[in-house]
XYZ file of C-alpha atoms in Angstrom:
156
model
C -36.376 -23.162 24.224
C -35.867 -21.333 21.021
C -32.704 -20.135 19.402
C -32.519 -16.837 17.464
C -29.764 -15.911 15.182
C -28.761 -12.219 15.927
C -25.279 -11.089 14.887
C -24.449 -9.041 17.947
C -20.953 -8.253 16.387
C -22.225 -6.977 13.012
C -21.678 -3.362 13.852
C -18.144 -3.809 14.647
C -17.526 -5.401 11.247
C -19.272 -2.779 9.200
C -18.916 0.847 8.224
C -20.781 3.426 6.298
C -19.708 5.852 3.732
C -21.556 9.051 2.926
C -21.430 10.429 -0.516
C -22.310 14.112 -0.866
C -23.851 14.100 -4.226
C -24.299 18.023 -4.533
C -20.725 18.306 -5.722
C -18.652 16.843 -8.389
C -16.204 15.128 -5.800
C -19.100 13.189 -4.282
C -20.299 12.227 -7.591
C -16.843 10.769 -8.691
C -16.725 8.985 -5.430
C -19.941 7.408 -6.043
C -18.989 6.450 -9.655
C -15.626 5.031 -8.410
C -17.493 2.870 -5.757
C -20.286 1.878 -8.086
C -19.108 -1.799 -8.357
C -18.840 -2.112 -4.612
C -22.211 -0.724 -4.249
C -23.636 -2.996 -6.952
C -22.229 -6.047 -4.961
C -24.381 -4.915 -1.958
C -27.599 -5.550 -3.932
C -26.905 -9.209 -3.665
C -26.763 -9.171 -0.027
C -30.271 -7.723 0.015
C -29.458 -3.983 0.335
C -32.442 -2.293 -1.504
C -30.943 1.011 -0.833
C -27.969 0.182 -2.976
C -30.535 -0.671 -5.760
C -32.102 2.651 -5.443
C -28.826 4.521 -5.557
C -27.744 2.677 -8.728
C -31.039 3.292 -10.434
C -30.782 7.060 -9.453
C -27.299 7.146 -10.779
C -28.410 5.641 -14.084
C -31.220 8.177 -14.312
C -28.849 11.002 -13.522
C -26.534 9.953 -16.242
C -29.465 9.952 -18.729
C -30.787 13.137 -17.536
C -27.472 15.117 -17.345
C -27.259 15.894 -21.017
C -23.932 14.571 -21.168
C -21.981 14.714 -24.469
C -21.059 11.526 -26.217
C -17.460 11.873 -25.238
C -18.511 12.345 -21.640
C -20.647 9.267 -21.584
C -17.773 7.361 -23.289
C -15.365 8.511 -20.653
C -17.493 7.542 -17.687
C -18.172 4.159 -19.346
C -14.528 3.391 -19.724
C -13.149 4.683 -16.494
C -15.977 3.939 -14.011
C -17.761 1.132 -15.899
C -15.019 -0.969 -17.382
C -12.650 0.188 -14.550
C -9.580 0.815 -16.830
C -7.152 3.566 -16.122
C -7.522 7.182 -17.264
C -4.353 6.673 -19.314
C -5.622 3.472 -21.086
C -9.153 5.187 -21.591
C -7.549 8.225 -23.220
C -5.587 6.002 -25.514
C -8.692 4.115 -26.635
C -10.572 7.464 -27.110
C -7.729 8.900 -28.983
C -7.289 11.870 -26.688
C -4.763 12.994 -24.139
C -5.183 11.978 -20.443
C -5.428 15.578 -19.518
C -8.382 16.091 -21.840
C -9.988 12.852 -20.474
C -9.661 14.149 -16.875
C -11.354 17.560 -17.890
C -14.000 15.591 -19.663
C -14.781 13.439 -16.493
C -14.599 16.700 -14.394
C -17.361 18.356 -16.547
C -19.363 15.204 -16.601
C -19.122 15.111 -12.912
C -20.338 18.579 -12.587
C -23.311 17.947 -14.815
C -24.200 14.879 -12.698
C -23.892 16.918 -9.511
C -26.273 19.749 -10.964
C -28.851 16.857 -11.596
C -28.566 15.633 -8.115
C -28.916 19.199 -6.748
C -31.981 19.772 -8.917
C -33.416 16.660 -7.374
C -32.507 17.838 -3.973
C -30.775 14.539 -3.351
C -28.157 15.694 -0.867
C -26.168 12.779 0.624
C -26.489 8.996 0.404
C -25.163 6.490 2.785
C -23.958 2.994 1.920
C -22.944 0.487 4.509
C -20.265 -1.899 3.856
C -19.374 -5.175 5.504
C -15.718 -4.729 6.318
C -15.175 -8.542 6.408
C -16.431 -9.036 2.947
C -14.432 -6.016 1.669
C -11.158 -7.449 3.318
C -11.782 -10.887 1.715
C -12.090 -9.356 -1.745
C -9.043 -7.097 -1.593
C -5.194 -7.695 -1.457
C -3.043 -5.456 0.700
C -2.363 -2.973 -2.048
C -6.042 -2.658 -2.988
C -6.858 -2.245 0.664
C -4.476 0.664 0.937
C -5.773 2.136 -2.252
C -9.306 1.953 -0.989
C -8.508 3.761 2.141
C -6.443 6.207 0.274
C -9.337 7.022 -2.011
C -11.794 7.328 0.855
C -9.765 10.135 2.515
C -11.991 13.176 2.633
C -15.277 11.107 2.446
C -16.949 10.785 5.675
C -16.523 7.216 7.022
C -18.218 6.326 10.308
C -18.004 2.909 11.935
C -21.449 1.418 12.702
C -23.327 4.716 12.170
C -26.956 4.177 11.034
C -27.810 5.200 7.494
C -30.813 7.233 7.096
């Protein structure tokens, strides 16, 4: 007879994260996890492609200042600390934080105008654990406090 490859345990190894893009906190969370979402593209997650394309379009449509764009590129693109990014930009860390806050508010306004609402990204926990050391795992979980994380919930 035939053999079908169905992973019946997949649901217990994955979880989904909802990003509310109508507010600055949700936009910052999406920017923070952008690299992780980007890696989902290579597993065939077309929704991840759409999210990243829309993020790029939102950044281009938000009317960000040059400083805001540079701050986003350093902190969320290159993944350096705010302190290091502030040093490279020649500003204080507090100013950088305020710049990122204003940029996130502008991006949230774009998503509101588009009536975007929430996006849901599904992560494979097994892949994530393989990539992170214990400190990074603890940091990932700390960062996701306040973001709705549901195990095996279907994304719309």
